[in-house]
Short mmCIF file of C-alpha atoms and ligand atoms in Angstrom, two decimals:
data_model
loop_
_atom_site.label_atom_id
_atom_site.label_comp_id
_atom_site.label_asym_id
_atom_site.label_seq_id
_atom_site.Cartn_x
_atom_site.Cartn_y
_atom_site.Cartn_z
CA UNK X 983 20.33 9.62 28.45
CA UNK X 984 19.71 7.80 24.94
CA UNK X 985 19.63 4.01 24.12
CA UNK X 986 21.08 1.57 21.65
CA UNK X 987 17.81 0.46 20.24
CA UNK X 988 16.51 3.76 19.14
CA UNK X 989 19.09 3.19 15.88
CA UNK X 990 16.24 1.35 14.37
CA UNK X 991 13.99 5.17 13.80
CA UNK X 992 17.30 5.42 11.55
CA UNK X 993 16.02 3.18 8.87
CA UNK X 994 12.44 3.99 8.60
CA UNK X 995 13.50 7.51 8.25
CA UNK X 996 15.46 6.03 4.69
CA UNK X 997 12.89 4.70 3.43
CA UNK X 998 10.72 7.64 4.26
CA UNK X 999 13.14 9.66 2.10
CA UNK X 1000 12.48 6.97 -0.53
CA UNK X 1001 9.66 7.30 -0.65
CA UNK X 1002 9.08 10.83 -0.40
CA UNK X 1003 11.21 11.04 -3.19
CA UNK X 1004 8.67 8.88 -5.07
CA UNK X 1005 6.00 11.31 -4.32
CA UNK X 1006 7.28 14.04 -5.41
CA UNK X 1007 8.18 12.50 -9.16
CA UNK X 1008 4.30 11.28 -9.18
CA UNK X 1009 3.37 15.27 -7.93
CA UNK X 1010 5.13 15.78 -11.55
CA UNK X 1011 3.71 13.74 -13.95
CA UNK X 1012 0.46 15.28 -12.61
CA UNK X 1013 1.61 19.03 -12.75
CA UNK X 1014 2.74 18.39 -16.41
CA UNK X 1015 0.26 16.21 -17.36
CA UNK X 1016 -2.32 19.01 -16.46
CA UNK X 1017 -0.16 21.59 -19.21
CA UNK X 1018 -0.53 19.29 -21.84
CA UNK X 1019 1.75 17.44 -21.51
CA UNK X 1020 0.61 13.75 -20.91
CA UNK X 1021 3.35 12.48 -22.24
CA UNK X 1022 3.41 9.34 -19.76
CA UNK X 1023 -0.82 8.50 -20.60
CA UNK X 1024 -0.74 5.03 -21.38
CA UNK X 1025 1.55 3.93 -18.39
CA UNK X 1026 0.39 5.91 -16.43
CA UNK X 1027 -2.90 8.40 -16.64
CA UNK X 1028 -3.87 11.05 -14.19
CA UNK X 1029 -5.90 8.77 -11.75
CA UNK X 1030 -3.63 6.28 -10.72
CA UNK X 1031 -0.78 9.00 -10.46
CA UNK X 1032 -3.03 10.86 -8.45
CA UNK X 1033 -3.79 7.44 -6.19
CA UNK X 1034 0.10 7.17 -6.08
CA UNK X 1035 0.75 10.02 -5.32
CA UNK X 1036 -1.24 10.90 -2.14
CA UNK X 1037 -0.59 6.91 -0.76
CA UNK X 1038 3.29 7.60 -0.71
CA UNK X 1039 1.85 10.54 1.18
CA UNK X 1040 0.03 8.72 3.38
CA UNK X 1041 2.51 5.72 4.05
CA UNK X 1042 5.74 7.81 4.01
CA UNK X 1043 4.44 10.40 6.72
CA UNK X 1044 3.45 6.71 9.02
CA UNK X 1045 6.97 5.44 8.14
CA UNK X 1046 7.80 8.37 9.51
CA UNK X 1047 5.93 8.50 12.69
CA UNK X 1048 6.59 4.76 13.32
CA UNK X 1049 10.70 5.91 13.32
CA UNK X 1050 9.48 8.56 15.76
CA UNK X 1051 7.60 6.35 17.90
CA UNK X 1052 11.23 4.19 17.66
CA UNK X 1053 13.59 7.12 18.53
CA UNK X 1054 10.69 8.48 21.37
CA UNK X 1055 9.02 5.81 23.26
CA UNK X 1056 12.54 3.84 24.35
CA UNK X 1057 13.14 7.22 25.67
CA UNK X 1058 10.76 8.38 27.41
CA UNK X 1059 9.84 5.54 28.74
CA UNK X 1060 14.01 4.22 29.39
CA UNK X 1061 14.12 1.30 28.54
CA UNK X 1062 15.54 -0.25 24.93
CA UNK X 1063 12.86 -1.62 22.55
CA UNK X 1064 11.93 -4.84 23.41
CA UNK X 1065 12.96 -6.79 19.81
CA UNK X 1066 14.92 -4.93 17.59
CA UNK X 1067 14.98 -7.32 15.46
CA UNK X 1068 11.58 -7.78 15.62
CA UNK X 1069 11.45 -3.95 14.59
CA UNK X 1070 13.18 -4.64 11.12
CA UNK X 1071 10.92 -7.43 10.26
CA UNK X 1072 8.06 -4.93 10.83
CA UNK X 1073 9.93 -2.23 8.73
CA UNK X 1074 10.82 -5.24 5.56
CA UNK X 1075 7.29 -6.28 5.80
CA UNK X 1076 5.87 -2.23 5.85
CA UNK X 1077 8.75 -1.67 2.80
CA UNK X 1078 6.95 -4.75 0.81
CA UNK X 1079 3.51 -4.05 1.37
CA UNK X 1080 3.81 -0.47 0.39
CA UNK X 1081 5.73 -1.34 -2.58
CA UNK X 1082 3.18 -4.25 -3.49
CA UNK X 1083 0.58 -1.75 -3.27
CA UNK X 1084 1.89 1.05 -5.58
CA UNK X 1085 3.31 -1.58 -8.36
CA UNK X 1086 -0.57 -2.78 -8.64
CA UNK X 1087 -2.15 0.51 -8.87
CA UNK X 1088 0.00 1.06 -12.11
CA UNK X 1089 -1.75 -2.62 -13.52
CA UNK X 1090 -5.33 -1.01 -11.68
CA UNK X 1091 -5.01 -3.30 -9.12
CA UNK X 1092 -7.67 -0.35 -6.96
CA UNK X 1093 -10.33 0.38 -6.06
CA UNK X 1094 -11.41 4.27 -6.14
CA UNK X 1095 -11.83 5.14 -3.06
CA UNK X 1096 -9.71 7.94 -2.63
CA UNK X 1097 -7.13 7.59 -0.24
CA UNK X 1098 -8.21 4.27 0.77
CA UNK X 1099 -7.09 2.59 -2.82
CA UNK X 1100 -5.46 0.10 -1.70
CA UNK X 1101 -8.07 -3.42 -2.18
CA UNK X 1102 -8.77 -4.88 0.86
CA UNK X 1103 -6.74 -8.31 0.55
CA UNK X 1104 -3.75 -6.26 1.25
CA UNK X 1105 -5.63 -4.67 3.81
CA UNK X 1106 -5.21 -7.51 5.84
CA UNK X 1107 -1.13 -7.49 5.58
CA UNK X 1108 -1.50 -3.66 6.38
CA UNK X 1109 -3.03 -4.80 9.60
CA UNK X 1110 -1.00 -7.06 10.96
CA UNK X 1111 2.38 -5.02 9.93
CA UNK X 1112 0.56 -2.33 12.43
CA UNK X 1113 0.27 -5.07 14.59
CA UNK X 1114 3.61 -6.23 15.47
CA UNK X 1115 4.47 -2.46 15.36
CA UNK X 1116 1.86 -1.82 18.21
CA UNK X 1117 3.09 -4.86 20.06
CA UNK X 1118 6.59 -3.62 20.11
CA UNK X 1119 5.93 -0.08 21.12
CA UNK X 1120 2.83 -1.07 23.80
CA UNK X 1121 5.44 -3.74 25.22
CA UNK X 1122 8.32 -1.39 25.39
CA UNK X 1123 6.04 1.12 27.71
CA UNK X 1124 5.28 -1.69 29.93
CA UNK X 1125 8.67 -2.21 30.51
CA UNK X 1126 9.15 0.65 30.71
CA UNK X 1127 10.58 2.45 33.58
CA UNK X 1128 8.74 5.48 33.25
CA UNK X 1129 5.19 6.62 31.94
CA UNK X 1130 4.91 10.23 30.23
CA UNK X 1131 2.15 12.15 29.27
CA UNK X 1132 4.19 12.86 26.18
CA UNK X 1133 4.56 9.08 25.27
CA UNK X 1134 1.08 8.26 26.13
CA UNK X 1135 -0.24 11.05 23.69
CA UNK X 1136 2.10 9.13 21.09
CA UNK X 1137 0.69 6.18 21.78
CA UNK X 1138 -2.51 6.53 22.27
CA UNK X 1139 -2.82 8.19 18.84
CA UNK X 1140 -0.96 5.74 16.98
CA UNK X 1141 -3.23 2.99 19.18
CA UNK X 1142 -6.86 4.93 17.71
CA UNK X 1143 -5.20 5.54 14.24
CA UNK X 1144 -4.67 1.48 13.83
CA UNK X 1145 -8.53 1.40 14.74
CA UNK X 1146 -9.61 3.70 12.92
CA UNK X 1147 -7.81 1.96 9.75
CA UNK X 1148 -10.89 -0.99 10.16
CA UNK X 1149 -14.00 0.83 9.59
CA UNK X 1150 -12.82 1.85 5.56
CA UNK X 1151 -11.93 -2.33 5.14
CA UNK X 1152 -15.99 -3.02 5.73
CA UNK X 1153 -17.62 -3.68 2.29
CA UNK X 1154 -20.91 -1.62 2.29
CA UNK X 1155 -23.64 -2.24 -1.17
CA UNK X 1156 -24.67 1.32 -0.81
CA UNK X 1157 -22.33 4.37 -2.14
CA UNK X 1158 -23.86 6.47 1.02
CA UNK X 1159 -22.62 4.41 3.53
CA UNK X 1160 -19.70 3.60 2.31
CA UNK X 1161 -18.41 7.06 1.80
CA UNK X 1162 -19.69 7.90 5.75
CA UNK X 1163 -17.53 5.12 6.40
CA UNK X 1164 -15.06 6.40 4.39
CA UNK X 1165 -14.25 9.85 6.03
CA UNK X 1166 -13.53 7.55 10.10
CA UNK X 1167 -10.69 7.04 8.86
CA UNK X 1168 -9.66 9.57 6.50
CA UNK X 1169 -11.52 12.49 8.53
CA UNK X 1170 -11.27 11.29 12.08
CA UNK X 1171 -7.25 10.64 10.83
CA UNK X 1172 -5.84 13.81 9.95
CA UNK X 1173 -8.65 15.46 12.12
CA UNK X 1174 -8.18 13.68 15.23
CA UNK X 1175 -5.87 10.38 16.34
CA UNK X 1176 -3.00 12.58 14.22
CA UNK X 1177 -2.96 15.37 15.41
CA UNK X 1178 -2.32 13.30 18.61
CA UNK X 1179 0.33 11.85 17.19
CA UNK X 1180 1.83 15.07 16.61
CA UNK X 1181 1.28 16.98 19.12
CA UNK X 1182 3.18 13.92 21.13
CA UNK X 1183 6.35 14.41 18.52
CA UNK X 1184 5.96 18.35 19.03
CA UNK X 1185 6.11 17.89 23.07
CA UNK X 1186 8.82 15.49 22.84
CA UNK X 1187 10.63 17.99 20.02
CA UNK X 1188 9.78 21.11 22.97
CA UNK X 1189 11.07 19.42 25.47
CA UNK X 1190 14.38 18.72 24.19
CA UNK X 1191 14.85 22.07 22.08
CA UNK X 1192 13.88 24.39 24.89
CA UNK X 1193 14.85 23.13 27.51
CA UNK X 1194 11.28 24.44 29.25
CA UNK X 1195 10.20 21.73 32.38
CA UNK X 1196 8.41 19.08 30.80
CA UNK X 1197 4.90 19.59 33.41
CA UNK X 1198 4.99 22.78 31.92
CA UNK X 1199 4.86 21.22 28.44
CA UNK X 1200 2.83 18.18 28.83
CA UNK X 1201 0.04 20.58 30.37
CA UNK X 1202 -0.40 21.98 27.31
CA UNK X 1203 -0.68 19.20 25.71
CA UNK X 1204 -3.74 18.42 27.48
CA UNK X 1205 -5.67 21.06 26.53
CA UNK X 1206 -4.36 20.70 22.98
CA UNK X 1207 -5.63 16.66 23.13
CA UNK X 1208 -9.15 18.01 24.65
CA UNK X 1209 -9.60 20.84 21.88
CA UNK X 1210 -8.84 18.00 19.20
CA UNK X 1211 -11.40 15.98 20.11
CA UNK X 1212 -14.39 18.29 21.49
CA UNK X 1213 -14.31 19.80 17.86
CA UNK X 1214 -12.77 16.73 15.37
CA UNK X 1215 -14.93 14.24 16.52
CA UNK X 1216 -18.30 15.97 15.45
CA UNK X 1217 -16.14 17.90 12.73
CA UNK X 1218 -16.19 15.25 10.93
CA UNK X 1219 -19.80 16.53 9.18
CA UNK X 1220 -18.19 18.78 7.14
CA UNK X 1221 -18.21 15.73 5.20
CA UNK X 1222 -21.54 15.05 5.69
CA UNK X 1223 -23.75 18.11 3.97
CA UNK X 1224 -24.83 17.31 0.61
CA UNK X 1225 -23.66 13.04 0.62
CA UNK X 1226 -27.40 11.76 0.95
CA UNK X 1227 -27.50 11.42 4.84
CA UNK X 1228 -29.48 13.53 7.40
CA UNK X 1229 -29.55 17.21 7.42
CA UNK X 1230 -28.50 17.79 11.21
CA UNK X 1231 -25.21 17.49 9.65
CA UNK X 1232 -25.31 20.58 7.97
CA UNK X 1233 -25.51 22.55 11.06
CA UNK X 1234 -23.61 20.09 13.53
CA UNK X 1235 -20.80 20.21 11.19
CA UNK X 1236 -20.76 23.64 10.18
CA UNK X 1237 -20.14 24.65 14.24
CA UNK X 1238 -18.19 21.93 15.40
CA UNK X 1239 -15.45 22.07 11.98
CA UNK X 1240 -15.38 26.12 12.57
CA UNK X 1241 -14.21 25.31 15.93
CA UNK X 1242 -11.02 22.69 14.28
CA UNK X 1243 -9.17 25.22 14.14
CA UNK X 1244 -8.46 26.20 17.66
CA UNK X 1245 -6.50 22.60 18.42
CA UNK X 1246 -4.17 23.94 15.44
CA UNK X 1247 -3.75 27.49 16.72
CA UNK X 1248 -2.92 26.32 20.63
CA UNK X 1249 -0.15 23.86 19.27
CA UNK X 1250 1.05 27.05 17.01
CA UNK X 1251 0.52 29.16 20.41
CA UNK X 1252 2.73 26.38 22.20
CA UNK X 1253 5.09 26.17 20.24
CA UNK X 1254 6.32 29.85 20.42
CA UNK X 1255 5.91 30.52 23.66
CA UNK X 1256 7.45 27.35 24.92
CA UNK X 1257 10.77 28.67 22.21
CA UNK X 1258 10.36 32.80 23.68
CA UNK X 1259 10.64 30.82 27.35
CA UNK X 1260 12.96 28.70 26.92
CA UNK X 1261 16.15 29.26 28.83
CA UNK X 1262 18.36 26.43 26.60
CA UNK X 1263 19.71 27.13 23.32
CA UNK X 1264 19.83 24.34 21.88
CA UNK X 1265 23.16 24.22 18.75
CA UNK X 1266 20.40 22.07 16.50
CA UNK X 1267 18.63 25.54 14.85
CA UNK X 1268 17.38 23.78 12.26
CA UNK X 1269 15.18 21.05 13.99
CA UNK X 1270 13.76 24.10 16.09
CA UNK X 1271 13.21 25.69 12.26
CA UNK X 1272 10.66 22.68 11.36
CA UNK X 1273 9.28 22.09 14.86
CA UNK X 1274 8.23 25.98 15.20
CA UNK X 1275 7.30 25.74 11.72
CA UNK X 1276 5.27 22.78 11.43
CA UNK X 1277 2.83 24.31 14.08
CA UNK X 1278 2.79 27.54 12.40
CA UNK X 1279 2.20 26.31 8.99
CA UNK X 1280 -0.15 23.97 10.26
CA UNK X 1281 -2.05 26.71 11.92
CA UNK X 1282 -2.84 28.17 8.34
CA UNK X 1283 -2.99 24.93 6.56
CA UNK X 1284 -5.62 22.74 8.62
CA UNK X 1285 -6.90 25.80 10.17
CA UNK X 1286 -7.31 28.87 7.87
CA UNK X 1287 -7.66 27.13 4.67
CA UNK X 1288 -9.69 24.02 6.11
CA UNK X 1289 -11.77 27.10 7.85
CA UNK X 1290 -12.14 28.84 4.09
CA UNK X 1291 -14.55 25.98 2.80
CA UNK X 1292 -15.90 24.38 6.10
CA UNK X 1293 -19.44 26.33 6.28
CA UNK X 1294 -21.86 24.12 4.36
CA UNK X 1295 -22.75 27.78 2.84
CA UNK X 1296 -19.12 27.66 0.23
CA UNK X 1297 -18.42 24.16 0.78
CA UNK X 1298 -21.73 23.39 -1.41
CA UNK X 1299 -19.38 25.76 -4.35
CA UNK X 1300 -15.97 24.32 -3.55
CA UNK X 1301 -16.34 20.60 -2.89
CA UNK X 1302 -14.37 18.49 -4.95
CA UNK X 1303 -12.27 21.39 -6.42
CA UNK X 1304 -9.21 22.82 -6.61
CA UNK X 1305 -9.61 24.42 -4.05
CA UNK X 1306 -9.64 21.05 -1.78
CA UNK X 1307 -6.51 20.06 -3.32
CA UNK X 1308 -4.93 23.79 -2.08
CA UNK X 1309 -5.64 23.16 1.15
CA UNK X 1310 -5.00 19.43 1.52
CA UNK X 1311 -1.13 20.78 0.04
CA UNK X 1312 -1.07 23.16 2.84
CA UNK X 1313 -2.42 20.91 5.82
CA UNK X 1314 -0.59 17.66 5.29
CA UNK X 1315 3.00 19.98 4.81
CA UNK X 1316 2.72 22.29 7.88
CA UNK X 1317 1.27 19.52 10.10
CA UNK X 1318 2.87 16.24 9.19
CA UNK X 1319 5.54 16.24 6.81
CA UNK X 1320 7.15 19.14 8.35
CA UNK X 1321 6.98 17.44 11.74
CA UNK X 1322 7.88 14.13 10.19
CA UNK X 1323 11.00 16.39 8.91
CA UNK X 1324 11.32 18.18 11.98
CA UNK X 1325 12.03 15.12 14.05
CA UNK X 1326 14.63 13.62 11.53
CA UNK X 1327 16.47 16.94 11.93
CA UNK X 1328 16.79 16.49 14.95
CA UNK X 1329 17.26 12.51 15.84
CA UNK X 1330 19.68 12.37 13.08
CA UNK X 1331 22.97 14.25 14.35
CA UNK X 1332 22.56 12.45 17.86
CA UNK X 1333 22.11 8.97 16.20
CA UNK X 1334 24.94 9.34 13.72
CA UNK X 1335 27.13 11.88 16.33
CA UNK X 1336 27.55 13.44 13.24
CA UNK X 1337 27.06 18.28 14.08
CA UNK X 1338 25.59 18.84 10.58
CA UNK X 1339 23.81 21.80 11.71
CA UNK X 1340 25.81 24.68 11.21
CA UNK X 1341 25.78 24.36 7.46
CA UNK X 1342 23.63 26.32 5.14
CA UNK X 1343 22.23 23.59 3.31
CA UNK X 1344 20.20 22.79 6.23
CA UNK X 1345 18.28 26.44 6.18
CA UNK X 1346 18.37 26.79 2.34
CA UNK X 1347 16.48 23.16 2.17
CA UNK X 1348 13.80 25.24 4.84
CA UNK X 1349 13.50 28.25 3.37
CA UNK X 1350 13.13 26.59 -0.41
CA UNK X 1351 10.83 23.78 0.83
CA UNK X 1352 8.97 26.49 2.27
CA UNK X 1353 8.58 28.92 -0.12
CA UNK X 1354 7.95 26.44 -2.79
CA UNK X 1355 5.09 24.97 -1.14
CA UNK X 1356 3.31 27.85 -0.38
CA UNK X 1357 3.51 29.01 -4.33
CA UNK X 1358 1.87 25.65 -4.92
CA UNK X 1359 -0.76 26.74 -2.97
CA UNK X 1360 -1.40 29.44 -3.87
CA UNK X 1361 -1.61 28.57 -7.54
CA UNK X 1362 -3.86 26.01 -6.50
CA UNK X 1363 -5.75 28.74 -4.63
CA UNK X 1364 -6.11 30.86 -7.51
CA UNK X 1365 -6.80 27.66 -10.56
CA UNK X 1366 -9.91 26.51 -7.67
CA UNK X 1367 -11.27 30.14 -7.41
CA UNK X 1368 -11.03 30.19 -10.78
CA UNK X 1369 -12.43 26.58 -11.18
CA UNK X 1370 -15.26 27.00 -8.77
CA UNK X 1371 -15.95 30.49 -10.63
CA UNK X 1372 -16.68 29.60 -14.45
CA UNK X 1373 -17.79 25.80 -13.58
CA UNK X 1374 -20.06 25.98 -10.64
CA UNK X 1375 -21.73 30.10 -10.19
CA UNK X 1376 -20.24 30.21 -14.57
CA UNK X 1377 -22.24 26.70 -15.43
CA UNK X 1378 -19.04 25.94 -18.32
CA UNK X 1379 -18.89 22.62 -19.05
CA UNK X 1380 -15.62 20.58 -16.33
CA UNK X 1381 -13.70 20.01 -19.04
CA UNK X 1382 -13.95 23.56 -20.89
CA UNK X 1383 -12.91 24.81 -17.36
CA UNK X 1384 -9.84 22.56 -16.82
CA UNK X 1385 -8.33 24.07 -20.25
CA UNK X 1386 -8.80 27.52 -18.91
CA UNK X 1387 -7.43 27.20 -15.93
CA UNK X 1388 -3.99 24.93 -17.23
CA UNK X 1389 -2.29 28.46 -17.21
CA UNK X 1390 -1.96 28.15 -13.32
CA UNK X 1391 0.34 24.80 -13.62
CA UNK X 1392 2.63 26.43 -14.96
CA UNK X 1393 3.27 28.67 -11.23
CA UNK X 1394 1.88 25.43 -9.60
CA UNK X 1395 5.48 23.74 -11.57
CA UNK X 1396 7.51 26.71 -11.41
CA UNK X 1397 7.36 26.58 -7.14
CA UNK X 1398 7.37 22.06 -7.43
CA UNK X 1399 11.19 22.76 -8.89
CA UNK X 1400 11.51 24.92 -5.95
CA UNK X 1401 10.12 23.29 -3.56
CA UNK X 1402 11.51 19.56 -4.93
CA UNK X 1403 15.28 21.48 -4.98
CA UNK X 1404 14.55 22.02 -0.48
CA UNK X 1405 13.90 18.38 -0.62
CA UNK X 1406 16.54 17.36 -2.83
CA UNK X 1407 18.92 19.27 -0.56
CA UNK X 1408 17.69 18.19 2.96
CA UNK X 1409 17.74 14.40 1.96
CA UNK X 1410 21.58 15.15 0.66
CA UNK X 1411 22.52 16.45 4.31
CA UNK X 1412 20.28 13.27 5.56
CA UNK X 1413 23.06 11.15 3.37
CA UNK X 1414 25.72 13.60 4.79
CA UNK X 1415 25.43 12.34 7.89
CA UNK X 1416 26.39 8.52 7.19
CA UNK X 1417 24.51 6.07 9.46
CA UNK X 1418 23.90 5.18 13.45
CA UNK X 1419 26.37 4.07 15.62
CA UNK X 1420 26.01 3.71 19.21
CA UNK X 1421 28.78 5.63 20.53
CA UNK X 1422 26.83 8.69 18.59
CA UNK X 1423 23.81 8.01 20.78
CA UNK X 1424 26.40 7.41 23.88
CA UNK X 1425 27.86 11.01 23.44
CA UNK X 1426 24.80 12.80 23.42
CA UNK X 1427 23.96 14.85 25.93
CA UNK X 1428 20.80 17.28 27.04
C1 HEM A 280 -3.35 18.84 9.61
C2 HEM A 280 -5.02 18.41 9.53
C3 HEM A 280 -5.68 18.70 7.91
C4 HEM A 280 -4.97 17.38 6.73
C5 HEM A 280 -4.08 17.44 6.18
C6 HEM A 280 -6.01 18.01 5.83
C7 HEM A 280 -6.54 17.60 4.85
C8 HEM A 280 -7.74 17.60 3.91
C9 HEM A 280 -7.64 16.37 2.70
C10 HEM A 280 -6.24 15.87 1.57
C11 HEM A 280 -8.86 16.40 2.07
C12 HEM A 280 -9.28 16.60 0.94
C13 HEM A 280 -10.30 14.88 1.16
C14 HEM A 280 -10.84 13.82 0.30
O1 HEM A 280 -11.38 14.65 0.03
O2 HEM A 280 -11.19 12.90 0.49
C15 HEM A 280 -9.56 17.70 3.66
C16 HEM A 280 -10.81 18.13 3.33
C17 HEM A 280 -11.39 18.71 3.73
N1 HEM A 280 -11.02 19.70 4.57
FE1 HEM A 280 -8.70 19.40 6.22
N2 HEM A 280 -7.41 18.66 6.79
C18 HEM A 280 -6.79 19.13 7.47
C19 HEM A 280 -7.70 20.04 8.58
C20 HEM A 280 -8.57 20.09 8.31
C21 HEM A 280 -9.51 21.84 9.15
C22 HEM A 280 -8.95 21.88 10.67
C23 HEM A 280 -10.55 21.95 8.37
C24 HEM A 280 -12.05 22.74 9.37
C25 HEM A 280 -11.29 24.06 9.96
C26 HEM A 280 -11.20 20.67 7.36
C27 HEM A 280 -11.79 21.16 6.16
C28 HEM A 280 -11.59 20.26 5.43
C29 HEM A 280 -13.31 20.32 4.57
C30 HEM A 280 -14.47 21.28 4.94
C31 HEM A 280 -13.00 19.02 3.36
C32 HEM A 280 -13.73 18.94 1.81
C33 HEM A 280 -13.68 19.63 0.85
C34 HEM A 280 -14.43 19.46 -0.16
O3 HEM A 280 -15.15 19.34 0.26
O4 HEM A 280 -14.16 19.12 -1.21
N3 HEM A 280 -9.56 20.54 7.14
N4 HEM A 280 -8.78 17.94 4.29
C1 HEM A 281 6.34 18.78 -6.95
C2 HEM A 281 5.67 18.78 -5.75
C3 HEM A 281 3.88 18.26 -6.12
C4 HEM A 281 3.35 18.50 -7.10
C5 HEM A 281 3.73 19.16 -8.31
C6 HEM A 281 2.39 17.87 -7.21
C7 HEM A 281 0.58 18.28 -7.29
C8 HEM A 281 -0.21 17.31 -7.44
C9 HEM A 281 -1.47 16.90 -7.97
C10 HEM A 281 -1.69 18.05 -9.32
C11 HEM A 281 -2.56 16.75 -7.39
C12 HEM A 281 -3.68 16.60 -8.53
C13 HEM A 281 -4.33 17.95 -7.84
C14 HEM A 281 -5.90 17.53 -8.78
O1 HEM A 281 -6.81 16.81 -8.23
O2 HEM A 281 -5.96 18.11 -10.29
C15 HEM A 281 -2.06 16.99 -6.41
C16 HEM A 281 -2.72 15.80 -5.56
C17 HEM A 281 -2.41 15.94 -3.25
N1 HEM A 281 -1.56 16.41 -3.57
FE1 HEM A 281 0.12 16.43 -4.05
N2 HEM A 281 1.76 17.46 -5.84
C18 HEM A 281 3.41 17.76 -5.10
C19 HEM A 281 3.83 18.01 -3.34
C20 HEM A 281 3.22 17.67 -2.86
C21 HEM A 281 3.07 17.30 -1.51
C22 HEM A 281 4.86 17.32 -0.23
C23 HEM A 281 2.02 16.76 -0.41
C24 HEM A 281 2.25 16.92 0.72
C25 HEM A 281 3.01 17.30 1.88
C26 HEM A 281 0.63 17.03 -1.28
C27 HEM A 281 -0.28 16.35 -1.57
C28 HEM A 281 -1.31 15.51 -1.78
C29 HEM A 281 -2.82 15.79 -1.48
C30 HEM A 281 -3.16 15.62 -0.31
C31 HEM A 281 -3.71 15.97 -2.96
C32 HEM A 281 -4.69 15.02 -3.01
C33 HEM A 281 -5.37 16.84 -2.98
C34 HEM A 281 -7.17 16.30 -3.12
O3 HEM A 281 -7.58 15.74 -2.04
O4 HEM A 281 -7.84 17.29 -3.54
N3 HEM A 281 1.43 17.07 -2.63
N4 HEM A 281 -0.91 17.14 -5.90
FE1 FE2 A 282 -12.99 16.39 7.31
#
């Protein structure tokens, strides 16, 4: 059964699409700058574009997670959201804080801490916003008739993600300490608590799309949570190798981060196994593609490409090069972008009543975006390996090396164009579904 208040999710998803589009625009600005076409340099220099690109990514993904929670939690808890009005207040304030931060970056109002560029004053507004969001979700769960493992894992991921934002707000005079705690946010998010969010959304989608019993699916979810914590927490050490802290982290970080792919492998096996076991063939094939796709691509992008530079012996060469960008793109894409696009693809027809899942455009969107992103990953990877060789082994000057490898950015831009075409198709499909209605939600049968 569906609940009227689930409709709030639609507007979060719409904001998500808008911010995602902007993120891609800034990606192109950087891509062109890399081949010498840097006409916007005076207004948007590379470092600003980079901060905007990555921050928009984080904000649109979080907006997507929030939308997912507003959609999933009422249904899992079997009750309406405690307040739809406050959910809209939360949405608008989120958009306002996001826009202020992004505009500020163009006027040099930002802190040079990769991924955590939002100035500390604005962080307080972020905190208020997130508290409001969590308040609504927790109150709904508390009021609800049912508490499922899926809902608890999703909520736990969201609560921990909020708590882990705090270490990034403390001031340190020492660069080393600052870097040490910056990773509590950046690493423990993507290789820890966000995995719980992903696991929760994945479990929900698999229950809906494959028809396999909840008990079976949720048993797997425990295994994934266990593997995530076992490897991810001490795996933080793979960022502590050469930053000036105790050398014990070379061993601890190496061993535990090498285990991290297991959690992603478990998710991929989990999704494929449930798909094959499932008796029900749900008509929403597009949502199924994105769901299974997320589990497989995240294993490759995060698990395999993460492993490729996680041991101290390799990381000493690859650290901070385009090898990192290669892994960053495919990991974020597979794990978090694809799972958000999956829940949107599932929820949209239910909320709007338009069953558009047999249209070719949805399939083209999936394949163009995925092949495009794979091409981008290869381009970054080839450029990254060449960079490591020329800069760190042949000891050429940094800028000379950047010139040498700029040719690879042509391949990057071609692949990015394919990728962007896929995303444009996805967004056109999104728009074609129209807006959500109560009647549509009442008619959903599972
Ligand atoms: C979905 C999960 C993941 C995402 C979204 C992700 C994303 C990223 C990003 C964006 C960075 C750059 C961070 C920065 O420099 O501030 C990074 C760095 C790194 N990641 Fe991941 N990652 C994920 C999982 C993994 C896994 C499972 C491993 C290991 C098996 C791994 C290994 C690494 C390493 C070693 C670095 C440091 C690279 C360097 O020294 O420059 N990552 N990751
Ligand atoms: C049109 C598409 C895109 C283009 C042309 C593009 C291009 C770029 C470029 C040139 C950089 C800077 C690399 C450097 O330091 O030189 C970058 C950084 C980054 N982009 Fe993209 N991007 C695109 C889409 C995306 C998408 C869809 C995602 C996530 C799913 C993403 C995630 C990232 C991340 C995480 C970084 C920081 C990597 C790091 O820490 O090293 N990008 N992007
Ligand atoms: Fe990490």
